[in-house]
PDB file of C-alpha atoms in Angstrom:
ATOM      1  CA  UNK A   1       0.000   0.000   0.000  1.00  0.00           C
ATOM      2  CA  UNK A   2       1.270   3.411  -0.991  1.00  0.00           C
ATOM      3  CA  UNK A   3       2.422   6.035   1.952  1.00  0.00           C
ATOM      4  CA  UNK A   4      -1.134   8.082   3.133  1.00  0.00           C
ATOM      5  CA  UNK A   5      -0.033  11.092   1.835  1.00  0.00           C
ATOM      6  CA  UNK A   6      -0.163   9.346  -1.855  1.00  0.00           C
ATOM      7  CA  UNK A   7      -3.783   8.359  -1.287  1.00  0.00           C
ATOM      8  CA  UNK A   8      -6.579  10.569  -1.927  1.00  0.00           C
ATOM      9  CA  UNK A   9      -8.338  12.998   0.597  1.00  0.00           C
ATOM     10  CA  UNK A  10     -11.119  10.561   0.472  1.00  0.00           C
ATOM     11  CA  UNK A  11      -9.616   7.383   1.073  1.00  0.00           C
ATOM     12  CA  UNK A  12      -7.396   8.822   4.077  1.00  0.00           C
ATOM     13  CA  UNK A  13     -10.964  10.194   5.439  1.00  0.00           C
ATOM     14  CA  UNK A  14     -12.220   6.799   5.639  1.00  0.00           C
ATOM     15  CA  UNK A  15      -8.851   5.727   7.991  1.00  0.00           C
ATOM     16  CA  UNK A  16      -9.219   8.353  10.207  1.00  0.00           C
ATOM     17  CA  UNK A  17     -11.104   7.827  13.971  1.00  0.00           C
ATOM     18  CA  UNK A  18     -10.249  11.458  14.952  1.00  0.00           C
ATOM     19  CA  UNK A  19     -13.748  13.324  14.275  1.00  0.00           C
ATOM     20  CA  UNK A  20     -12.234  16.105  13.512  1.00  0.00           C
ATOM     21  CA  UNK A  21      -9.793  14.500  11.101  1.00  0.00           C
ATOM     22  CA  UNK A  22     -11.642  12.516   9.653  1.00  0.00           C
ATOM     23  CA  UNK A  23     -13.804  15.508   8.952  1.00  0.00           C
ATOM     24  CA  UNK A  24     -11.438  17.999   7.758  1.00  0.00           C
ATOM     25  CA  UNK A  25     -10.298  15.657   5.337  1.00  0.00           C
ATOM     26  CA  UNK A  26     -14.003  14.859   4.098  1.00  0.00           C
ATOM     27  CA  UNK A  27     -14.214  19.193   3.609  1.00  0.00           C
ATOM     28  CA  UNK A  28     -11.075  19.178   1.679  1.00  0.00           C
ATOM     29  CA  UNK A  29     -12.701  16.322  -1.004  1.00  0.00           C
ATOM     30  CA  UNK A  30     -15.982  18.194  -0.723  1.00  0.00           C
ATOM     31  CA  UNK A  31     -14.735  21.731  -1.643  1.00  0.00           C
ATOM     32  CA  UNK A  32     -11.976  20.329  -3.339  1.00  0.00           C
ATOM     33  CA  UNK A  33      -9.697  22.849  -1.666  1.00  0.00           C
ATOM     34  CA  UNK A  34      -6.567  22.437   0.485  1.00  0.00           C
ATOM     35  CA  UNK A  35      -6.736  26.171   1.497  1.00  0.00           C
ATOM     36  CA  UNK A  36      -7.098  27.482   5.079  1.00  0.00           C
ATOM     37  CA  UNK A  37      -6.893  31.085   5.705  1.00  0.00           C
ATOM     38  CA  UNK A  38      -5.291  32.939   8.563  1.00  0.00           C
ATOM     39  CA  UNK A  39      -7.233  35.781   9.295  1.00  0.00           C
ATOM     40  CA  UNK A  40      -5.009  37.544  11.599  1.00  0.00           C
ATOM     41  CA  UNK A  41      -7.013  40.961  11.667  1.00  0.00           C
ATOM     42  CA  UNK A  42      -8.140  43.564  15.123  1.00  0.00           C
ATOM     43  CA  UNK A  43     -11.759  44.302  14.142  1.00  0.00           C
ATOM     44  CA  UNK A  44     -14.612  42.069  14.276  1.00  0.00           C
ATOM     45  CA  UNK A  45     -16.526  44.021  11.320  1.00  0.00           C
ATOM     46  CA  UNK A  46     -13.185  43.277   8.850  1.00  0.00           C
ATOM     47  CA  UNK A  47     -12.855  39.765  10.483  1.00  0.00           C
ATOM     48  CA  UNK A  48     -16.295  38.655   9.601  1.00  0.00           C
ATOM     49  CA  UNK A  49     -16.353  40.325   6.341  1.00  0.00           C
ATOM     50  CA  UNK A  50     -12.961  38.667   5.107  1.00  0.00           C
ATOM     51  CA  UNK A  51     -14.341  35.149   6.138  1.00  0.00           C
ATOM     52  CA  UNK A  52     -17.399  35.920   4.435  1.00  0.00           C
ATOM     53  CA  UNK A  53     -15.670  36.047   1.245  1.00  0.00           C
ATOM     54  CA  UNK A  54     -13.309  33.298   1.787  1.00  0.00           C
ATOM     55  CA  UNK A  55     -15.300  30.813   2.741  1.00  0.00           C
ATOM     56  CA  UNK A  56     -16.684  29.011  -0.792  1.00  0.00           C
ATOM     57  CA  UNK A  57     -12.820  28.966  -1.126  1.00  0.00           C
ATOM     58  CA  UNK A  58     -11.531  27.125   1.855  1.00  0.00           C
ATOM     59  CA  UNK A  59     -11.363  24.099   3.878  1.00  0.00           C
ATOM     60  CA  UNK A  60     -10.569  25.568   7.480  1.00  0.00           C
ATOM     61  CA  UNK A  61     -10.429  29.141   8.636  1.00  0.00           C
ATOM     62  CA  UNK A  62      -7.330  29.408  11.060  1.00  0.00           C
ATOM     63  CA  UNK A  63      -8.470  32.300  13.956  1.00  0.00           C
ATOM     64  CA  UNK A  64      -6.540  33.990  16.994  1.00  0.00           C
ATOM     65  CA  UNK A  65      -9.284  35.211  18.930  1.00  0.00           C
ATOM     66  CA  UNK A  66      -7.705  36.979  21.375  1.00  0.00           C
ATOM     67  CA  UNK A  67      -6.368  39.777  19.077  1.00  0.00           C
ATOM     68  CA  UNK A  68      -9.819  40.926  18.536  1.00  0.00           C
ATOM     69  CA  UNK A  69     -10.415  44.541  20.042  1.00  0.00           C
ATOM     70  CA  UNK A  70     -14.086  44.683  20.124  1.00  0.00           C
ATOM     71  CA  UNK A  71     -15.133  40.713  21.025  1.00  0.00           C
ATOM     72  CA  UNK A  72     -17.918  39.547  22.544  1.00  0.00           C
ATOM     73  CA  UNK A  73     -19.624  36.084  22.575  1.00  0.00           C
ATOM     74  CA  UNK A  74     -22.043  36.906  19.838  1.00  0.00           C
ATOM     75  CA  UNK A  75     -18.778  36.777  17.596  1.00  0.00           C
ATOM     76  CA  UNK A  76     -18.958  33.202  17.743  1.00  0.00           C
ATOM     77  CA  UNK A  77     -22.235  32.745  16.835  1.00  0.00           C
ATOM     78  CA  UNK A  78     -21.482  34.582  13.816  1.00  0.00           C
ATOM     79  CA  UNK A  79     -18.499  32.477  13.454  1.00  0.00           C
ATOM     80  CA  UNK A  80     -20.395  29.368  13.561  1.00  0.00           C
ATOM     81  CA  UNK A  81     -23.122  30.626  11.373  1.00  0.00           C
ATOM     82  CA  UNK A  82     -20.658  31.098   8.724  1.00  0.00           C
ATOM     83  CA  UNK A  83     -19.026  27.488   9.424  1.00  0.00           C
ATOM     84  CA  UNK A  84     -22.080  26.152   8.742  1.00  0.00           C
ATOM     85  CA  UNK A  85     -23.163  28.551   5.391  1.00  0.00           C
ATOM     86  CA  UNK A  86     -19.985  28.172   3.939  1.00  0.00           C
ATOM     87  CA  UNK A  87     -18.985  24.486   4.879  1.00  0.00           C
ATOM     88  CA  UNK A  88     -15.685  24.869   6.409  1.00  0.00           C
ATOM     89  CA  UNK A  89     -14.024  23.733  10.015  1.00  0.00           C
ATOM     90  CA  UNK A  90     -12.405  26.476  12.476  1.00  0.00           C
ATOM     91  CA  UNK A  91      -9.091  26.136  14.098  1.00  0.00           C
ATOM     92  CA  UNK A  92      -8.343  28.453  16.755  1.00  0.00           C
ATOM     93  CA  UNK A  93      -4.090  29.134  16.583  1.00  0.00           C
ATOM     94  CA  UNK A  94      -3.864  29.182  20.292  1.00  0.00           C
ATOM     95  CA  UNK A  95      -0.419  27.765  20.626  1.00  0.00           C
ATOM     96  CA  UNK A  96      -1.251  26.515  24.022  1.00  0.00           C
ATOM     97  CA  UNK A  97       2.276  26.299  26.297  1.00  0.00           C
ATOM     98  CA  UNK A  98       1.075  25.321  29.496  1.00  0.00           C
ATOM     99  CA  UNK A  99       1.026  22.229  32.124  1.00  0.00           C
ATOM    100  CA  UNK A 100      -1.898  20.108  31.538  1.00  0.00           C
ATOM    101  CA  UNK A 101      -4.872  21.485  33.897  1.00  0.00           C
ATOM    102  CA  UNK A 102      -4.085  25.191  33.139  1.00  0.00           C
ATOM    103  CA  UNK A 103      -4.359  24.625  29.549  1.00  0.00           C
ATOM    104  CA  UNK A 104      -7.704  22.731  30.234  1.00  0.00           C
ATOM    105  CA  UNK A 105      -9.048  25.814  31.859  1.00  0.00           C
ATOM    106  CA  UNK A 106      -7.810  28.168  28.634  1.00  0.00           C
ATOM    107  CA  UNK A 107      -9.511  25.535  26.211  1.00  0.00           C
ATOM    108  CA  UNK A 108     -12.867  25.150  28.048  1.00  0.00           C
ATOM    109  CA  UNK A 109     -13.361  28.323  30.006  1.00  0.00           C
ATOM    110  CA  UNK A 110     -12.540  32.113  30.308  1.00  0.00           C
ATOM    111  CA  UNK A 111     -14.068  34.635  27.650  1.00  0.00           C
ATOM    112  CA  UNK A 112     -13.380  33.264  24.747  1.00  0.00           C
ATOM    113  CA  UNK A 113     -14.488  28.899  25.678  1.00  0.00           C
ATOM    114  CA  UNK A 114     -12.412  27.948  22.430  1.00  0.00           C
ATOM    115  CA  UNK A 115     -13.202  24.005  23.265  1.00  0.00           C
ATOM    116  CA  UNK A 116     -17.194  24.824  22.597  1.00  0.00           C
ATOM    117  CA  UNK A 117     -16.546  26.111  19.000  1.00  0.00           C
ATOM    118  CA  UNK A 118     -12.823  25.270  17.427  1.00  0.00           C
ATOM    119  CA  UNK A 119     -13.097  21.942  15.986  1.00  0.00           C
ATOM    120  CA  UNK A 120      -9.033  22.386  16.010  1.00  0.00           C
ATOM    121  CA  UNK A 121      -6.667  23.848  17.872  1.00  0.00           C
ATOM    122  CA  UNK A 122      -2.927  23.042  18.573  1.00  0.00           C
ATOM    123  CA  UNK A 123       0.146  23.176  21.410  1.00  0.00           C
ATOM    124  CA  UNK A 124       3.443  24.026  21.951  1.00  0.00           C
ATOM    125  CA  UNK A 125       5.198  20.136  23.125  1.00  0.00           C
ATOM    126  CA  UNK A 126       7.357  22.086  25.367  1.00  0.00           C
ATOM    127  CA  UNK A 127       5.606  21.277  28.445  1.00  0.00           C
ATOM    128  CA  UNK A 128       5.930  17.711  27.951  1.00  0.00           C
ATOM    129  CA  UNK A 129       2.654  15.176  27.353  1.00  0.00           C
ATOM    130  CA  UNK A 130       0.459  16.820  30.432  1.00  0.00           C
ATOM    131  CA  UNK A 131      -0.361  19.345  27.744  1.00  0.00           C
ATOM    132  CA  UNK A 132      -2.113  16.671  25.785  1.00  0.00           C
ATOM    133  CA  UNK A 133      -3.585  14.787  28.280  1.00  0.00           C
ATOM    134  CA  UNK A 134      -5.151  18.239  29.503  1.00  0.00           C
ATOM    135  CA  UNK A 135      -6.088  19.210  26.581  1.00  0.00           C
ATOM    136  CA  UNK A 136      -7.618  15.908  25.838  1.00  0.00           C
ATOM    137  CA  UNK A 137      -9.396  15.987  28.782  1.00  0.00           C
ATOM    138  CA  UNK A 138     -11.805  18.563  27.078  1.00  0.00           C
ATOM    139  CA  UNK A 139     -11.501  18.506  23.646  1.00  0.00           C
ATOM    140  CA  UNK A 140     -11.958  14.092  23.160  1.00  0.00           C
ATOM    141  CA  UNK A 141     -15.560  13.906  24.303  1.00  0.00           C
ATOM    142  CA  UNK A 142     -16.517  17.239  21.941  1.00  0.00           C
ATOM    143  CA  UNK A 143     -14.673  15.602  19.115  1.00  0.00           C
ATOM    144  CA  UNK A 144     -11.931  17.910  18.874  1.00  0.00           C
ATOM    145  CA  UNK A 145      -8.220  17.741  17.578  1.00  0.00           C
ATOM    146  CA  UNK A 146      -5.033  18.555  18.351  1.00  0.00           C
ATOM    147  CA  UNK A 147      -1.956  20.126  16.229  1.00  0.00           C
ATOM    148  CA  UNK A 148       1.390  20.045  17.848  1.00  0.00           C
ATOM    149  CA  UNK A 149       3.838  22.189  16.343  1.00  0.00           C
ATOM    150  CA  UNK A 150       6.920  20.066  15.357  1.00  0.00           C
ATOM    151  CA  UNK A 151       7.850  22.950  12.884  1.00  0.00           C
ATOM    152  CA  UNK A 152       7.318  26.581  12.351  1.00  0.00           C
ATOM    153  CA  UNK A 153       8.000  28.768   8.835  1.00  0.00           C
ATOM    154  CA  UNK A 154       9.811  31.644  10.868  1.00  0.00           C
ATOM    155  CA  UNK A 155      13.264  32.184  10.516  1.00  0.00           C
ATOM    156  CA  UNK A 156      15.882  31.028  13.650  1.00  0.00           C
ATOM    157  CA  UNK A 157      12.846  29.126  15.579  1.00  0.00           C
ATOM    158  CA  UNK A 158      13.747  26.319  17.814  1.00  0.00           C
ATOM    159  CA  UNK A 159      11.448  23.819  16.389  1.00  0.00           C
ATOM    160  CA  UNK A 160      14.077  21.758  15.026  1.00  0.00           C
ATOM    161  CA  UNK A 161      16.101  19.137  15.334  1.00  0.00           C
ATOM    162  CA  UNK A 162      15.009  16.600  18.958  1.00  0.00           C
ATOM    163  CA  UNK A 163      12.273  19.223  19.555  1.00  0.00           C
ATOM    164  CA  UNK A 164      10.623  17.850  16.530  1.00  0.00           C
ATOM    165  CA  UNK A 165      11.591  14.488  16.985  1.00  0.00           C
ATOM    166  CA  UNK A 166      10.083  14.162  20.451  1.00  0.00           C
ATOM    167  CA  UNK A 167       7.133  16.213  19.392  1.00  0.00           C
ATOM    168  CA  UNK A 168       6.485  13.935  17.210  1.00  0.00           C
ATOM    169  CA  UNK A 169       7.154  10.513  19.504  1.00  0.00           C
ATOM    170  CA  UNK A 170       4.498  12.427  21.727  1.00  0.00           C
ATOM    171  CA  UNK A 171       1.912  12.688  19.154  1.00  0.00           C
ATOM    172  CA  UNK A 172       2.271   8.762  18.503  1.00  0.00           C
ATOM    173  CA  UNK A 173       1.232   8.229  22.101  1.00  0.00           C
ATOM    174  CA  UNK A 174      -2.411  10.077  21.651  1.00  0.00           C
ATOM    175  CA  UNK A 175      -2.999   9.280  18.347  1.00  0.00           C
ATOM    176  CA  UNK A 176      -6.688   9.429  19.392  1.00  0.00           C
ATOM    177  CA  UNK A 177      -6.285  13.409  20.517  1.00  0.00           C
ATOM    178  CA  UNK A 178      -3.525  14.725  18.041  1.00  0.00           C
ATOM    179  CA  UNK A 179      -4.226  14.373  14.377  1.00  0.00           C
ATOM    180  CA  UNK A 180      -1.197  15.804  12.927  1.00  0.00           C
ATOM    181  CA  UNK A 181       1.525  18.753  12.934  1.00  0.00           C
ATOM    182  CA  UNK A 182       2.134  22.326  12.577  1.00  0.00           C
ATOM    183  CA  UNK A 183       5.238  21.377  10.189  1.00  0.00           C
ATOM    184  CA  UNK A 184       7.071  22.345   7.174  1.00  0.00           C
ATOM    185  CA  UNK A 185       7.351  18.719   5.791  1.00  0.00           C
ATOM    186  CA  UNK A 186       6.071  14.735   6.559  1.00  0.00           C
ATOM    187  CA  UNK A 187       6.810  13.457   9.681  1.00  0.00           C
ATOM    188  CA  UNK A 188       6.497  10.079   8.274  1.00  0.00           C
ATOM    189  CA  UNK A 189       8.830   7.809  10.229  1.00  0.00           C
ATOM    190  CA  UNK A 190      10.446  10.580  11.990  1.00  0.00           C
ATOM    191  CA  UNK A 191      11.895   9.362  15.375  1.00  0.00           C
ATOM    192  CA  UNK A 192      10.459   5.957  15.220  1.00  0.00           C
ATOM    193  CA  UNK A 193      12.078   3.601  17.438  1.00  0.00           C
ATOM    194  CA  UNK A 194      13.401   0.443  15.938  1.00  0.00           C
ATOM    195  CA  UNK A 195      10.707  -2.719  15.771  1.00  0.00           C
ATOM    196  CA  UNK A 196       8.153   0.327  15.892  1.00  0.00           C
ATOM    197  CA  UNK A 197       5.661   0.092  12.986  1.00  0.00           C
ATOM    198  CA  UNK A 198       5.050   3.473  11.710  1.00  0.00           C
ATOM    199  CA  UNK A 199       3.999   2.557   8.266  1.00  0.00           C
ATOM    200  CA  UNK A 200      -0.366   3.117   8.834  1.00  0.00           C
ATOM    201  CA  UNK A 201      -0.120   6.424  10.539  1.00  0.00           C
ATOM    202  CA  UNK A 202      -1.275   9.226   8.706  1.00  0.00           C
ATOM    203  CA  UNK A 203      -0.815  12.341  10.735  1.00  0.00           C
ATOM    204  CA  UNK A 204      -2.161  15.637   9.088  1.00  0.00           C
ATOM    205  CA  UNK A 205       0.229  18.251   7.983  1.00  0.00           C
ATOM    206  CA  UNK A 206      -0.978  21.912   7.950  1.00  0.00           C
ATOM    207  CA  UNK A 207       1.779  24.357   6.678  1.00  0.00           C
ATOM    208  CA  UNK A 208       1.894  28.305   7.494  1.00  0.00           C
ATOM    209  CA  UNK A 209       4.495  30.371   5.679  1.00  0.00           C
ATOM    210  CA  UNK A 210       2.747  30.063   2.186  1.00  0.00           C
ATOM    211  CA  UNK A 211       2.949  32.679  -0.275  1.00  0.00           C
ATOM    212  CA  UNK A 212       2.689  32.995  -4.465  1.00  0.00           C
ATOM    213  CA  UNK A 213       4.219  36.897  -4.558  1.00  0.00           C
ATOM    214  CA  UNK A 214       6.661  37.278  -1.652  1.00  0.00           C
ATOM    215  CA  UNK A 215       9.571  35.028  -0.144  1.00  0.00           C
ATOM    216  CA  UNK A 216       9.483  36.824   3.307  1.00  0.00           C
ATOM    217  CA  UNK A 217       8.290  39.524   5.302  1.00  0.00           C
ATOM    218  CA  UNK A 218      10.810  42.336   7.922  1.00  0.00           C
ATOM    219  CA  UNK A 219      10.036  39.771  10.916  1.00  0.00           C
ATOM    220  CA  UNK A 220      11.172  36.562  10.159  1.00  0.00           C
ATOM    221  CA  UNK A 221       8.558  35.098   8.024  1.00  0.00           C
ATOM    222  CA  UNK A 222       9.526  33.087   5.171  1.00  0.00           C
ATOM    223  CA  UNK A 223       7.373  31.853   2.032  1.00  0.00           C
ATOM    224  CA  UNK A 224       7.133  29.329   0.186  1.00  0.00           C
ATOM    225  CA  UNK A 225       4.212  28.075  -3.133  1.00  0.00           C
ATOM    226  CA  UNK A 226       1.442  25.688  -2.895  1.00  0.00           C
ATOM    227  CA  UNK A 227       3.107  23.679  -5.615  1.00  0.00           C
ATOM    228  CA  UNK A 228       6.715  23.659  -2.841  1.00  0.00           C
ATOM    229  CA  UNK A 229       4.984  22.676  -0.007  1.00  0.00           C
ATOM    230  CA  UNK A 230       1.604  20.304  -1.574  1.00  0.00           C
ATOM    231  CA  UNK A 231       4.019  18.371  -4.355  1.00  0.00           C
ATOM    232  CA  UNK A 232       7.584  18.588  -3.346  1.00  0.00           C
ATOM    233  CA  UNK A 233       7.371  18.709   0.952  1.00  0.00           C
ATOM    234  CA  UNK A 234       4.202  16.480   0.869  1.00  0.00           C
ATOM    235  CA  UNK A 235       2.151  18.309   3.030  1.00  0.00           C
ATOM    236  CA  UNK A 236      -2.339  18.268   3.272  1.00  0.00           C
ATOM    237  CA  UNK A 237      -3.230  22.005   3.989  1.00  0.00           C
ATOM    238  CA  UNK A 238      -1.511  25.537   2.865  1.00  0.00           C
ATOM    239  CA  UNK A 239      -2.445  28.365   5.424  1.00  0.00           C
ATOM    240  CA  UNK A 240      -2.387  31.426   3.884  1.00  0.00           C
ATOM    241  CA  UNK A 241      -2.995  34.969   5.433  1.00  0.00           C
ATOM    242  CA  UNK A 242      -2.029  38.569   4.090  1.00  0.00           C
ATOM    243  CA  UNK A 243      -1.166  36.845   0.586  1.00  0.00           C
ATOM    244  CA  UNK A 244      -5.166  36.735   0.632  1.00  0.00           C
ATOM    245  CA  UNK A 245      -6.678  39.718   2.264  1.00  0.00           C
ATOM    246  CA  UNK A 246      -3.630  41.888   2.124  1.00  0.00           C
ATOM    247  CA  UNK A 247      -4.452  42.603  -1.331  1.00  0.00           C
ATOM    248  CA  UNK A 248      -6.864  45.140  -1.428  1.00  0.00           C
ATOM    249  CA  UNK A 249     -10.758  45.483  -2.164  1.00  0.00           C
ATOM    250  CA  UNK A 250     -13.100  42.431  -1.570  1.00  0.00           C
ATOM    251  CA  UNK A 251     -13.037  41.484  -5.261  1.00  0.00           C
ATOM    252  CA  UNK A 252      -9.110  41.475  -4.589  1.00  0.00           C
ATOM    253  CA  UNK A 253      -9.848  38.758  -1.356  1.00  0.00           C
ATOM    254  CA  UNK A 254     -11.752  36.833  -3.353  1.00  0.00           C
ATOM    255  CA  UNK A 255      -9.648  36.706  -6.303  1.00  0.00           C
ATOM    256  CA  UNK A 256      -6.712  35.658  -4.273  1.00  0.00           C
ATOM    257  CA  UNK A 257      -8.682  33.104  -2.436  1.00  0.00           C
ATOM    258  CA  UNK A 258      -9.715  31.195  -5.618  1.00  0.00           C
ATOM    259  CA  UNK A 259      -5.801  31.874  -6.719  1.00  0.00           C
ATOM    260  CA  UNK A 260      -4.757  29.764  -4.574  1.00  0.00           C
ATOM    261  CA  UNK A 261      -7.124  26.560  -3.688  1.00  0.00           C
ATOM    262  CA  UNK A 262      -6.352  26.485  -7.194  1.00  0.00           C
ATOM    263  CA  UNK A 263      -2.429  26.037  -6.793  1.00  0.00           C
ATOM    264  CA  UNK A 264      -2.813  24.254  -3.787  1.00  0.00           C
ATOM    265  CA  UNK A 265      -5.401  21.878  -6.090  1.00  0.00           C
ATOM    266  CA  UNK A 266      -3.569  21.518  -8.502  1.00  0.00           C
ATOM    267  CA  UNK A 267      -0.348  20.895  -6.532  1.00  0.00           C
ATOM    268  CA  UNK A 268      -2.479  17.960  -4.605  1.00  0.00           C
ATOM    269  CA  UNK A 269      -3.654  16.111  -7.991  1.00  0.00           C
ATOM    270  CA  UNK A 270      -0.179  16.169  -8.746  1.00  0.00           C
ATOM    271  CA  UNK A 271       1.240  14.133  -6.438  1.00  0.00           C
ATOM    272  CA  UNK A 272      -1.873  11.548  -6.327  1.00  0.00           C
ATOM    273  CA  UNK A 273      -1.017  11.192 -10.176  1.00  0.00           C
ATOM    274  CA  UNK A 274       2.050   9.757  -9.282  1.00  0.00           C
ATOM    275  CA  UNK A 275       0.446   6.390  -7.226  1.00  0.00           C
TER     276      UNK A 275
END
């Protein structure tokens, strides 16, 4: 049997006992789009409005609640209603860093109760495996999933190297919790212990630092295409933010929204053409 990543959308769906997984990757085949967009913006009238637009285009809009000035709960029931109109999942980039009951209390309670609406969110490994098992505490019986970030797109992170490695031997522990990686590649095999049996996992792989115009930005970020990071680096989603909405008017958003679940498309039924 061919690696996952070489199998369609579909067929890796139909593998998956993560909820969440197993319905991201049933969006993707739906919408036929790879695409999540980062909509890193301060105002809850330009937040809305941009995922508005972008939604017929994407598989997963990727928030960070907390940045919003003017919040208030009503914002996620606008949120969901637009989940729901425009068929796509929401992952909240919380980057959770904590030991395992604080970060239970900052997924299920506070202001912003990110466990009641983000069908994804994700965690820093540093911590050690509490942070899953805290997590995991309130996101398994909602059906949630976990990212861990094994990788990041900026330049000089730490995220290399053992970090990955044991971020990744961490994730193999709760497969039922964490469905794949904030990474810049596979993690197929990576750190697997000898007599382990890696060969029918099938993490996720959702990739930030994704860009058709621009190789980098004054703090760090750096860019690469769909066509780098679907075909060549083998990975499932391409999160794109300013590349989108940075652009201009809302014709502009959309434009650049369809732009690129076409690349990232196209990039996909490349390397499924190769089986």
């Amino acid at each position: 049997m061919p690696s996952a990543y070489l199998q369609t959308y579909a067929q890796r769906a139909r593998r998956q006992s993560n909820p969440a997984a197993k319905a991201l990757l049933e969006t993707i085949e739906r919408k036929k789009s790879n695409l999540c967009v980062s909509v890193d913006v301060t105002k809850r009238a330009d937040f809305l409005t941009i995922i508005d637009i972008v939604g017929p285009y994407v598989c997963l809009v990727k928030t960070h609640i907390d940045i919003i000035e003017d919040f208030d709960s009503s914002l996620i029931d606008r949120l969901k209603e637009l989940s729901a109109k425009h068929d796509f999942l929401i992952f909240e980039d919380r980057k959770f860093a904590d030991i395992g009951n604080t970060v239970a209390l900052q997924y299920s309670s506070g202001v912003h109760k990110i466990s009641s609406w983000s069908h994804i969110t994700n965690a820093h490994p540093v911590p050690g495996p509490g942070i899953i098992t805290g997590l995991a505490s309130v996101g398994l019986p909602l059906g949630r999933g976990l990212l861990l970030l094994a990788e990041m797109s900026t330049a000089g992170n730490l995220a290399t190297g053992a970090y990955t490695e044991q971020a990744v031997r961490m994730a193999r522990a709760h497969r039922d919790f964490v469905i794949g990686f904030i990474a810049m590649r596979r993690m197929d095999g990576v750190a697997a212990r000898v007599g382990e049996d890696v060969s029918e996992e099938d993490f996720l792989i959702l990739t930030p630092g994704v860009g058709l115009d621009v190789k980098g930005d004054a703090m760090g970020q750096q860019y690469r295409t769909p066509r780098q990071v679907v075909l060549e680096s083998g990975c499932d989603v391409i999160i794109v933010g300013r590349g989108i909405y940075g652009k201009g008017n809302d014709a502009d958003v959309k434009a650049q929204a369809e732009r690129y679940r076409k690349e990232g498309w196209a990039a996909y039924e490349e390397r499924i053409a190769k089986v």
